[in-house]
mmCIF file of C-alpha atoms in Angstrom:
data_model
loop_
_atom_site.group_PDB
_atom_site.id
_atom_site.type_symbol
_atom_site.label_atom_id
_atom_site.label_comp_id
_atom_site.label_asym_id
_atom_site.label_seq_id
_atom_site.Cartn_x
_atom_site.Cartn_y
_atom_site.Cartn_z
ATOM 1 C CA UNK A 1 -11.682 -0.295 -2.035
ATOM 2 C CA UNK A 2 -11.720 2.700 -0.122
ATOM 3 C CA UNK A 3 -11.107 2.926 3.642
ATOM 4 C CA UNK A 4 -11.932 5.908 6.060
ATOM 5 C CA UNK A 5 -8.219 7.122 5.762
ATOM 6 C CA UNK A 6 -8.840 9.250 2.680
ATOM 7 C CA UNK A 7 -11.869 10.675 4.289
ATOM 8 C CA UNK A 8 -9.889 11.936 6.686
ATOM 9 C CA UNK A 9 -6.813 13.318 4.560
ATOM 10 C CA UNK A 10 -9.456 14.983 2.540
ATOM 11 C CA UNK A 11 -11.068 16.948 5.323
ATOM 12 C CA UNK A 12 -8.957 19.446 6.971
ATOM 13 C CA UNK A 13 -11.571 19.843 9.652
ATOM 14 C CA UNK A 14 -11.411 16.102 10.484
ATOM 15 C CA UNK A 15 -7.430 16.371 10.569
ATOM 16 C CA UNK A 16 -7.805 19.317 12.856
ATOM 17 C CA UNK A 17 -10.088 17.320 15.000
ATOM 18 C CA UNK A 18 -7.688 14.367 14.919
ATOM 19 C CA UNK A 19 -4.829 16.232 15.575
ATOM 20 C CA UNK A 20 -6.375 18.539 18.683
ATOM 21 C CA UNK A 21 -8.320 15.942 20.409
ATOM 22 C CA UNK A 22 -6.468 12.886 19.643
ATOM 23 C CA UNK A 23 -3.196 14.678 20.913
ATOM 24 C CA UNK A 24 -4.835 15.811 23.944
ATOM 25 C CA UNK A 25 -6.356 12.343 24.771
ATOM 26 C CA UNK A 26 -3.200 10.619 24.142
ATOM 27 C CA UNK A 27 -0.893 12.812 26.150
ATOM 28 C CA UNK A 28 -3.243 12.666 28.958
ATOM 29 C CA UNK A 29 -3.081 8.784 28.799
ATOM 30 C CA UNK A 30 0.696 8.333 28.042
ATOM 31 C CA UNK A 31 0.855 10.812 31.299
ATOM 32 C CA UNK A 32 -1.113 8.637 33.634
ATOM 33 C CA UNK A 33 -0.219 5.051 32.385
ATOM 34 C CA UNK A 34 2.976 3.225 32.905
ATOM 35 C CA UNK A 35 5.058 2.082 30.135
ATOM 36 C CA UNK A 36 5.176 -1.882 30.130
ATOM 37 C CA UNK A 37 7.727 -4.059 29.397
ATOM 38 C CA UNK A 38 7.514 -6.544 26.556
ATOM 39 C CA UNK A 39 5.990 -10.181 27.586
ATOM 40 C CA UNK A 40 8.252 -12.949 27.744
ATOM 41 C CA UNK A 41 7.865 -15.123 24.966
ATOM 42 C CA UNK A 42 5.016 -13.505 23.425
ATOM 43 C CA UNK A 43 2.927 -15.780 20.862
ATOM 44 C CA UNK A 44 0.005 -13.951 19.726
ATOM 45 C CA UNK A 45 0.689 -10.835 17.948
ATOM 46 C CA UNK A 46 -1.755 -8.351 16.374
ATOM 47 C CA UNK A 47 -1.188 -5.964 13.311
ATOM 48 C CA UNK A 48 -3.079 -2.935 13.063
ATOM 49 C CA UNK A 49 -3.265 -2.604 9.255
ATOM 50 C CA UNK A 50 -5.954 0.448 8.615
ATOM 51 C CA UNK A 51 -4.074 2.145 5.838
ATOM 52 C CA UNK A 52 -4.300 2.089 1.976
ATOM 53 C CA UNK A 53 -3.988 -1.042 0.085
ATOM 54 C CA UNK A 54 -0.614 0.057 -1.107
ATOM 55 C CA UNK A 55 0.764 0.612 2.639
ATOM 56 C CA UNK A 56 -0.833 -2.813 3.783
ATOM 57 C CA UNK A 57 0.968 -4.679 1.118
ATOM 58 C CA UNK A 58 3.923 -2.928 2.043
ATOM 59 C CA UNK A 59 3.601 -4.173 5.537
ATOM 60 C CA UNK A 60 3.275 -7.383 4.536
ATOM 61 C CA UNK A 61 7.222 -7.427 5.674
ATOM 62 C CA UNK A 62 5.815 -7.832 9.235
ATOM 63 C CA UNK A 63 3.480 -10.716 8.335
ATOM 64 C CA UNK A 64 6.473 -12.567 6.612
ATOM 65 C CA UNK A 65 8.890 -11.631 9.591
ATOM 66 C CA UNK A 66 7.022 -12.867 12.686
ATOM 67 C CA UNK A 67 6.044 -15.833 10.702
ATOM 68 C CA UNK A 68 9.304 -17.001 9.593
ATOM 69 C CA UNK A 69 11.308 -15.820 12.880
ATOM 70 C CA UNK A 70 8.240 -17.425 15.220
ATOM 71 C CA UNK A 71 6.618 -20.348 13.487
ATOM 72 C CA UNK A 72 4.240 -21.068 16.340
ATOM 73 C CA UNK A 73 3.390 -17.501 16.641
ATOM 74 C CA UNK A 74 -0.409 -16.641 16.099
ATOM 75 C CA UNK A 75 -0.570 -13.359 13.864
ATOM 76 C CA UNK A 76 -3.929 -11.708 14.086
ATOM 77 C CA UNK A 77 -4.701 -8.603 11.497
ATOM 78 C CA UNK A 78 -7.149 -5.812 12.659
ATOM 79 C CA UNK A 79 -8.158 -4.484 9.147
ATOM 80 C CA UNK A 80 -10.186 -2.020 7.869
ATOM 81 C CA UNK A 81 -13.372 -2.468 5.101
ATOM 82 C CA UNK A 82 -11.207 -1.204 2.388
ATOM 83 C CA UNK A 83 -8.060 -2.901 2.715
ATOM 84 C CA UNK A 84 -9.460 -6.297 4.066
ATOM 85 C CA UNK A 85 -9.446 -8.158 0.921
ATOM 86 C CA UNK A 86 -5.833 -7.796 -0.038
ATOM 87 C CA UNK A 87 -4.891 -10.038 3.015
ATOM 88 C CA UNK A 88 -6.497 -12.920 1.165
ATOM 89 C CA UNK A 89 -3.323 -12.712 -0.856
ATOM 90 C CA UNK A 90 -0.958 -13.251 2.353
ATOM 91 C CA UNK A 91 0.333 -16.477 3.897
ATOM 92 C CA UNK A 92 0.541 -17.026 7.585
ATOM 93 C CA UNK A 93 -2.112 -14.849 8.874
ATOM 94 C CA UNK A 94 -4.380 -16.478 11.948
ATOM 95 C CA UNK A 95 -7.391 -14.432 11.529
ATOM 96 C CA UNK A 96 -8.418 -11.273 10.501
ATOM 97 C CA UNK A 97 -10.675 -8.706 12.553
ATOM 98 C CA UNK A 98 -12.651 -5.746 10.605
ATOM 99 C CA UNK A 99 -12.875 -2.558 12.486
ATOM 100 C CA UNK A 100 -15.339 -0.225 11.449
ATOM 101 C CA UNK A 101 -13.186 2.852 11.991
ATOM 102 C CA UNK A 102 -16.036 5.507 11.197
ATOM 103 C CA UNK A 103 -18.203 3.961 13.618
ATOM 104 C CA UNK A 104 -16.589 4.631 17.151
ATOM 105 C CA UNK A 105 -18.409 2.287 19.298
ATOM 106 C CA UNK A 106 -18.296 -0.677 17.190
ATOM 107 C CA UNK A 107 -14.332 0.334 16.385
ATOM 108 C CA UNK A 108 -13.680 0.066 20.100
ATOM 109 C CA UNK A 109 -15.744 -3.227 20.517
ATOM 110 C CA UNK A 110 -13.699 -4.739 17.381
ATOM 111 C CA UNK A 111 -10.310 -3.803 18.733
ATOM 112 C CA UNK A 112 -10.879 -5.393 22.088
ATOM 113 C CA UNK A 113 -12.663 -8.516 20.541
ATOM 114 C CA UNK A 114 -9.335 -10.249 20.537
ATOM 115 C CA UNK A 115 -6.533 -10.324 23.353
ATOM 116 C CA UNK A 116 -2.971 -10.218 21.932
ATOM 117 C CA UNK A 117 0.401 -10.197 23.516
ATOM 118 C CA UNK A 118 1.828 -7.633 21.257
ATOM 119 C CA UNK A 119 -0.238 -5.094 19.417
ATOM 120 C CA UNK A 120 1.655 -3.145 16.312
ATOM 121 C CA UNK A 121 0.166 -0.029 14.779
ATOM 122 C CA UNK A 122 1.292 0.395 11.341
ATOM 123 C CA UNK A 123 -0.464 4.076 11.096
ATOM 124 C CA UNK A 124 2.111 6.905 10.499
ATOM 125 C CA UNK A 125 -0.220 9.693 11.517
ATOM 126 C CA UNK A 126 -3.780 9.215 12.596
ATOM 127 C CA UNK A 127 -4.363 9.623 16.582
ATOM 128 C CA UNK A 128 -7.341 7.563 16.158
ATOM 129 C CA UNK A 129 -5.580 4.593 15.229
ATOM 130 C CA UNK A 130 -3.105 5.268 18.335
ATOM 131 C CA UNK A 131 -5.938 5.566 20.580
ATOM 132 C CA UNK A 132 -7.399 2.579 19.357
ATOM 133 C CA UNK A 133 -4.193 0.909 19.865
ATOM 134 C CA UNK A 134 -3.902 2.101 23.327
ATOM 135 C CA UNK A 135 -7.484 0.956 24.469
ATOM 136 C CA UNK A 136 -6.870 -2.867 22.693
ATOM 137 C CA UNK A 137 -6.656 -5.778 24.791
ATOM 138 C CA UNK A 138 -2.697 -5.978 24.289
ATOM 139 C CA UNK A 139 -0.236 -6.687 26.913
ATOM 140 C CA UNK A 140 2.376 -4.605 24.760
ATOM 141 C CA UNK A 141 2.041 -1.783 22.108
ATOM 142 C CA UNK A 142 4.244 -0.509 19.463
ATOM 143 C CA UNK A 143 3.849 2.142 17.300
ATOM 144 C CA UNK A 144 5.304 5.068 15.263
ATOM 145 C CA UNK A 145 6.254 8.287 16.833
ATOM 146 C CA UNK A 146 6.281 10.557 13.532
ATOM 147 C CA UNK A 147 7.780 14.188 13.471
ATOM 148 C CA UNK A 148 5.022 16.731 13.931
ATOM 149 C CA UNK A 149 2.036 14.457 14.487
ATOM 150 C CA UNK A 150 1.921 14.272 18.126
ATOM 151 C CA UNK A 151 0.469 10.827 18.399
ATOM 152 C CA UNK A 152 3.145 8.574 20.321
ATOM 153 C CA UNK A 153 2.410 9.081 24.072
ATOM 154 C CA UNK A 154 0.408 6.064 24.666
ATOM 155 C CA UNK A 155 2.612 3.566 22.994
ATOM 156 C CA UNK A 156 4.761 0.909 25.430
ATOM 157 C CA UNK A 157 7.388 1.506 22.811
ATOM 158 C CA UNK A 158 7.384 4.325 20.344
ATOM 159 C CA UNK A 159 9.385 3.564 17.211
ATOM 160 C CA UNK A 160 10.769 7.047 15.404
ATOM 161 C CA UNK A 161 9.353 7.111 11.986
ATOM 162 C CA UNK A 162 12.021 8.376 9.308
ATOM 163 C CA UNK A 163 10.709 10.759 6.996
ATOM 164 C CA UNK A 164 13.659 10.234 4.584
ATOM 165 C CA UNK A 165 13.258 6.166 4.436
ATOM 166 C CA UNK A 166 11.111 3.958 2.230
ATOM 167 C CA UNK A 167 7.966 2.878 4.466
ATOM 168 C CA UNK A 168 9.091 -0.683 4.061
ATOM 169 C CA UNK A 169 12.057 0.302 6.035
ATOM 170 C CA UNK A 170 9.752 2.256 8.546
ATOM 171 C CA UNK A 171 7.672 -0.772 8.764
ATOM 172 C CA UNK A 172 10.512 -2.956 9.505
ATOM 173 C CA UNK A 173 11.682 -0.819 12.620
ATOM 174 C CA UNK A 174 8.365 -1.777 14.232
ATOM 175 C CA UNK A 175 9.950 -4.806 14.634
ATOM 176 C CA UNK A 176 13.170 -3.594 16.544
ATOM 177 C CA UNK A 177 11.840 -4.454 20.003
ATOM 178 C CA UNK A 178 11.228 -7.892 19.366
ATOM 179 C CA UNK A 179 14.388 -9.864 19.797
ATOM 180 C CA UNK A 180 15.073 -12.747 17.284
ATOM 181 C CA UNK A 181 12.589 -11.276 14.680
ATOM 182 C CA UNK A 182 14.840 -10.967 11.512
ATOM 183 C CA UNK A 183 13.070 -8.263 8.794
ATOM 184 C CA UNK A 184 12.253 -9.688 5.539
ATOM 185 C CA UNK A 185 11.052 -8.038 2.246
ATOM 186 C CA UNK A 186 7.405 -7.937 2.003
ATOM 187 C CA UNK A 187 7.073 -10.276 -1.061
ATOM 188 C CA UNK A 188 7.894 -12.905 1.460
ATOM 189 C CA UNK A 189 4.381 -12.632 2.596
ATOM 190 C CA UNK A 190 2.549 -13.293 -0.561
ATOM 191 C CA UNK A 191 0.918 -16.726 -1.203
ATOM 192 C CA UNK A 192 2.191 -18.578 -4.488
ATOM 193 C CA UNK A 193 0.741 -17.156 -7.625
ATOM 194 C CA UNK A 194 -1.266 -19.371 -10.079
ATOM 195 C CA UNK A 195 -1.412 -19.103 -14.006
ATOM 196 C CA UNK A 196 -3.305 -16.244 -15.334
ATOM 197 C CA UNK A 197 -6.746 -17.064 -16.904
ATOM 198 C CA UNK A 198 -6.765 -18.688 -20.091
ATOM 199 C CA UNK A 199 -7.613 -15.589 -22.369
ATOM 200 C CA UNK A 200 -4.474 -13.626 -20.904
ATOM 201 C CA UNK A 201 -2.155 -16.738 -21.537
ATOM 202 C CA UNK A 202 -3.734 -17.049 -25.246
ATOM 203 C CA UNK A 203 -2.907 -13.256 -25.878
ATOM 204 C CA UNK A 204 0.705 -13.510 -24.752
ATOM 205 C CA UNK A 205 3.148 -11.518 -24.556
ATOM 206 C CA UNK A 206 0.758 -9.000 -22.963
ATOM 207 C CA UNK A 207 1.117 -5.649 -21.132
ATOM 208 C CA UNK A 208 -1.134 -4.379 -18.265
ATOM 209 C CA UNK A 209 -1.538 -0.641 -18.038
ATOM 210 C CA UNK A 210 -3.265 0.569 -14.547
ATOM 211 C CA UNK A 211 -4.084 4.196 -15.077
ATOM 212 C CA UNK A 212 -6.255 4.690 -12.104
ATOM 213 C CA UNK A 213 -5.072 6.153 -8.698
ATOM 214 C CA UNK A 214 -7.619 6.477 -5.699
ATOM 215 C CA UNK A 215 -8.277 8.012 -2.452
ATOM 216 C CA UNK A 216 -7.545 11.870 -1.557
ATOM 217 C CA UNK A 217 -7.179 14.199 -4.761
ATOM 218 C CA UNK A 218 -6.658 10.997 -6.882
ATOM 219 C CA UNK A 219 -6.867 12.954 -10.044
ATOM 220 C CA UNK A 220 -3.411 14.527 -9.276
ATOM 221 C CA UNK A 221 -1.656 11.127 -9.494
ATOM 222 C CA UNK A 222 -2.985 10.023 -12.603
ATOM 223 C CA UNK A 223 -1.452 10.514 -16.040
ATOM 224 C CA UNK A 224 -3.663 12.109 -18.732
ATOM 225 C CA UNK A 225 -5.882 9.596 -20.854
ATOM 226 C CA UNK A 226 -4.503 10.563 -24.274
ATOM 227 C CA UNK A 227 -1.328 10.128 -23.230
ATOM 228 C CA UNK A 228 -2.171 6.620 -22.238
ATOM 229 C CA UNK A 229 -3.918 6.273 -25.353
ATOM 230 C CA UNK A 230 -0.614 7.146 -27.438
ATOM 231 C CA UNK A 231 1.544 4.693 -25.472
ATOM 232 C CA UNK A 232 -1.069 1.821 -25.861
ATOM 233 C CA UNK A 233 -1.018 2.442 -29.617
ATOM 234 C CA UNK A 234 2.717 2.141 -29.597
ATOM 235 C CA UNK A 235 2.681 -0.834 -27.580
ATOM 236 C CA UNK A 236 0.214 -2.695 -29.749
ATOM 237 C CA UNK A 237 2.366 -1.693 -32.753
ATOM 238 C CA UNK A 238 5.047 -3.707 -31.507
ATOM 239 C CA UNK A 239 2.852 -6.794 -31.569
ATOM 240 C CA UNK A 240 1.981 -6.714 -27.789
ATOM 241 C CA UNK A 241 -1.637 -7.111 -26.311
ATOM 242 C CA UNK A 242 -2.607 -4.469 -23.894
ATOM 243 C CA UNK A 243 -5.160 -4.919 -21.052
ATOM 244 C CA UNK A 244 -6.364 -1.862 -18.990
ATOM 245 C CA UNK A 245 -7.222 -2.835 -15.297
ATOM 246 C CA UNK A 246 -9.108 -1.171 -12.708
ATOM 247 C CA UNK A 247 -11.600 -1.886 -9.783
ATOM 248 C CA UNK A 248 -15.362 -2.076 -10.649
ATOM 249 C CA UNK A 249 -15.918 1.561 -10.384
ATOM 250 C CA UNK A 250 -13.026 2.165 -12.908
ATOM 251 C CA UNK A 251 -14.878 -0.207 -15.511
ATOM 252 C CA UNK A 252 -16.467 2.630 -17.781
ATOM 253 C CA UNK A 253 -13.435 4.699 -17.828
ATOM 254 C CA UNK A 254 -11.205 1.556 -19.017
ATOM 255 C CA UNK A 255 -13.665 0.975 -21.592
ATOM 256 C CA UNK A 256 -13.610 4.176 -22.680
ATOM 257 C CA UNK A 257 -9.814 4.312 -22.934
ATOM 258 C CA UNK A 258 -9.503 1.236 -24.855
ATOM 259 C CA UNK A 259 -12.472 2.318 -27.197
ATOM 260 C CA UNK A 260 -10.238 5.485 -27.857
ATOM 261 C CA UNK A 261 -7.470 3.507 -29.211
ATOM 262 C CA UNK A 262 -7.557 2.837 -33.089
ATOM 263 C CA UNK A 263 -9.727 0.139 -34.400
ATOM 264 C CA UNK A 264 -8.168 -3.239 -34.725
ATOM 265 C CA UNK A 265 -5.655 -3.073 -32.028
ATOM 266 C CA UNK A 266 -5.341 -5.640 -29.448
ATOM 267 C CA UNK A 267 -6.487 -3.576 -26.303
ATOM 268 C CA UNK A 268 -9.082 -4.677 -24.052
ATOM 269 C CA UNK A 269 -10.277 -3.575 -20.511
ATOM 270 C CA UNK A 270 -10.383 -6.271 -17.758
ATOM 271 C CA UNK A 271 -11.437 -3.769 -15.205
ATOM 272 C CA UNK A 272 -13.847 -5.142 -12.479
ATOM 273 C CA UNK A 273 -13.461 -8.799 -14.092
ATOM 274 C CA UNK A 274 -10.426 -9.959 -11.979
ATOM 275 C CA UNK A 275 -10.626 -11.369 -8.464
ATOM 276 C CA UNK A 276 -7.402 -10.320 -6.549
ATOM 277 C CA UNK A 277 -5.954 -13.896 -6.945
ATOM 278 C CA UNK A 278 -6.249 -13.462 -10.508
ATOM 279 C CA UNK A 279 -5.169 -10.212 -10.934
ATOM 280 C CA UNK A 280 -1.832 -11.156 -9.119
ATOM 281 C CA UNK A 281 -1.552 -13.877 -11.678
ATOM 282 C CA UNK A 282 -2.193 -11.700 -14.388
ATOM 283 C CA UNK A 283 0.455 -9.231 -13.060
ATOM 284 C CA UNK A 284 2.882 -12.089 -12.730
ATOM 285 C CA UNK A 285 2.221 -13.206 -15.969
ATOM 286 C CA UNK A 286 2.957 -9.712 -17.950
ATOM 287 C CA UNK A 287 5.689 -9.079 -20.164
ATOM 288 C CA UNK A 288 5.648 -5.684 -18.412
ATOM 289 C CA UNK A 289 3.187 -3.405 -16.167
ATOM 290 C CA UNK A 290 2.971 0.560 -16.496
ATOM 291 C CA UNK A 291 0.972 2.048 -13.363
ATOM 292 C CA UNK A 292 0.560 5.024 -11.552
ATOM 293 C CA UNK A 293 1.488 4.567 -8.011
ATOM 294 C CA UNK A 294 -1.253 2.936 -6.287
ATOM 295 C CA UNK A 295 -1.523 -0.483 -4.686
ATOM 296 C CA UNK A 296 -1.500 -2.493 -8.168
ATOM 297 C CA UNK A 297 1.595 -0.857 -8.808
ATOM 298 C CA UNK A 298 3.059 -2.156 -5.149
ATOM 299 C CA UNK A 299 1.500 -5.523 -5.863
ATOM 300 C CA UNK A 300 3.326 -5.617 -9.519
ATOM 301 C CA UNK A 301 6.657 -4.825 -7.770
ATOM 302 C CA UNK A 302 6.295 -7.466 -5.041
ATOM 303 C CA UNK A 303 5.666 -10.103 -7.769
ATOM 304 C CA UNK A 304 8.797 -9.052 -9.343
ATOM 305 C CA UNK A 305 6.914 -8.021 -12.817
ATOM 306 C CA UNK A 306 9.002 -5.810 -14.941
ATOM 307 C CA UNK A 307 7.484 -2.309 -14.106
ATOM 308 C CA UNK A 308 7.317 1.051 -15.001
ATOM 309 C CA UNK A 309 5.871 3.307 -12.167
ATOM 310 C CA UNK A 310 4.787 6.854 -12.722
ATOM 311 C CA UNK A 311 4.929 9.208 -9.780
ATOM 312 C CA UNK A 312 3.851 12.808 -9.937
ATOM 313 C CA UNK A 313 3.116 14.162 -6.456
ATOM 314 C CA UNK A 314 4.195 10.834 -4.675
ATOM 315 C CA UNK A 315 7.804 10.723 -3.297
ATOM 316 C CA UNK A 316 9.586 7.633 -5.143
ATOM 317 C CA UNK A 317 12.036 7.710 -2.238
ATOM 318 C CA UNK A 318 9.081 7.094 0.570
ATOM 319 C CA UNK A 319 6.779 5.191 -2.142
ATOM 320 C CA UNK A 320 8.469 3.981 -4.998
ATOM 321 C CA UNK A 321 8.234 0.254 -6.294
ATOM 322 C CA UNK A 322 10.557 -2.070 -4.242
ATOM 323 C CA UNK A 323 10.973 -4.816 -7.095
ATOM 324 C CA UNK A 324 14.341 -5.272 -8.481
ATOM 325 C CA UNK A 325 13.011 -4.992 -11.913
ATOM 326 C CA UNK A 326 10.990 -1.711 -11.704
ATOM 327 C CA UNK A 327 11.717 1.857 -13.158
ATOM 328 C CA UNK A 328 9.881 4.527 -11.130
ATOM 329 C CA UNK A 329 9.751 7.910 -13.194
ATOM 330 C CA UNK A 330 8.402 11.216 -12.113
ATOM 331 C CA UNK A 331 8.755 14.867 -13.618
ATOM 332 C CA UNK A 332 12.074 16.581 -12.406
ATOM 333 C CA UNK A 333 10.484 19.883 -10.868
ATOM 334 C CA UNK A 334 7.210 20.358 -9.119
ATOM 335 C CA UNK A 335 6.694 16.768 -7.925
ATOM 336 C CA UNK A 336 7.168 14.163 -5.354
ATOM 337 C CA UNK A 337 5.993 16.155 -2.241
ATOM 338 C CA UNK A 338 3.829 13.672 -1.092
ATOM 339 C CA UNK A 339 5.206 11.769 2.263
ATOM 340 C CA UNK A 340 2.317 10.930 4.719
ATOM 341 C CA UNK A 341 -0.376 11.513 1.442
ATOM 342 C CA UNK A 342 -2.211 14.885 2.669
ATOM 343 C CA UNK A 343 0.562 17.198 2.103
ATOM 344 C CA UNK A 344 -0.917 19.098 -1.158
ATOM 345 C CA UNK A 345 -0.306 22.515 -1.717
ATOM 346 C CA UNK A 346 -3.454 25.110 -2.456
ATOM 347 C CA UNK A 347 -4.535 24.811 -6.107
ATOM 348 C CA UNK A 348 -4.388 22.316 -9.010
ATOM 349 C CA UNK A 349 -1.458 20.141 -9.165
ATOM 350 C CA UNK A 350 -0.770 18.542 -12.769
ATOM 351 C CA UNK A 351 2.591 17.237 -12.689
ATOM 352 C CA UNK A 352 1.893 14.066 -14.223
ATOM 353 C CA UNK A 353 1.463 15.656 -17.567
ATOM 354 C CA UNK A 354 5.014 16.621 -17.667
ATOM 355 C CA UNK A 355 6.001 12.754 -17.845
ATOM 356 C CA UNK A 356 6.229 12.349 -21.799
ATOM 357 C CA UNK A 357 5.120 9.252 -23.931
ATOM 358 C CA UNK A 358 8.483 9.051 -25.194
ATOM 359 C CA UNK A 359 10.056 8.509 -21.965
ATOM 360 C CA UNK A 360 7.563 6.160 -20.775
ATOM 361 C CA UNK A 361 7.634 4.002 -23.855
ATOM 362 C CA UNK A 362 11.432 3.945 -23.760
ATOM 363 C CA UNK A 363 11.196 2.764 -20.183
ATOM 364 C CA UNK A 364 9.126 -0.074 -21.220
ATOM 365 C CA UNK A 365 11.059 -0.980 -24.226
ATOM 366 C CA UNK A 366 14.039 -1.403 -21.767
ATOM 367 C CA UNK A 367 12.154 -3.610 -19.351
ATOM 368 C CA UNK A 368 11.054 -5.810 -22.532
ATOM 369 C CA UNK A 369 14.538 -5.909 -24.095
ATOM 370 C CA UNK A 370 16.038 -6.879 -20.429
ATOM 371 C CA UNK A 371 13.824 -9.947 -20.341
ATOM 372 C CA UNK A 372 15.065 -11.076 -23.825
ATOM 373 C CA UNK A 373 19.059 -10.903 -22.616
ATOM 374 C CA UNK A 374 20.438 -14.123 -21.867
ATOM 375 C CA UNK A 375 21.142 -14.555 -18.106
ATOM 376 C CA UNK A 376 24.868 -14.361 -17.183
ATOM 377 C CA UNK A 377 26.608 -17.898 -16.853
#
């Protein structure tokens, strides 16, 4: 489940080209193109979701808000190959257009294939996305003016991106030019979740652990496997079943992790064996979820599952879980420097190892105990 965005992030040359060429083209475009006014009574809205799966889940706020405030609106999502699948979990989408971002001619054709009244670009920094928004068949365009990214010149309405705010808040600011649209939380965009597969229900109570990140320098955002094995053993000794989730590509690692735990413990790998709808159901039915900062973490948070989220390089303030039953953890030093996703220092980053098993286990116990406490009258 990869998009072209991690490829741009991991290549300094690609970012330089995107910045130099993209800035020049967009600035020239903005100089000679008159900014347009918002159309009267817009009906068809386009949302450009080319970012990671986590971003797309958080940007579900736009889908929920447009759907609830404008019941007759048509919502068209322009997605990348890497995040298109997650959109099946959303309600209220009229259609999805896949844009092949690494093939410019086909990308231009795709973005122009469906005319819209208003196009909203959720991208925070790629100028390529801003260019595609500018050439779309849209009567009005909205996108971010991100500090230092010089990408906002060609939008009809540029919304200041706040580097101190959680990204849900930034996404919701993109709705500010639309009168009468009230911002709703992203979980309101999700379809109802069904029951988990029978074999999960039979092993309840169970805990889901999701050790794998993805994208640029993903290893820097993963907790060491021996620490996962220690945590899993402690959870199993409480009488809990544990499932290790992941993508099909994570399956060998997940099975190796499960096998590294003591023989006889109720730990199994479910990596690569669940559809997205099944994964949502499994997360919703879990006694607790422990995950690194990734799309699965955000999905668990939106489902309001008791969650312990492990952050290292990624800022909790910017990208932490939004669920009211979430605990976000990070090392006290040398961490949380990622805001847009590519701001790594030179050299190896190993701050995740500073999060101790004792801390994580205590947080999981806290989540489990909160579930057992009676609700206030």
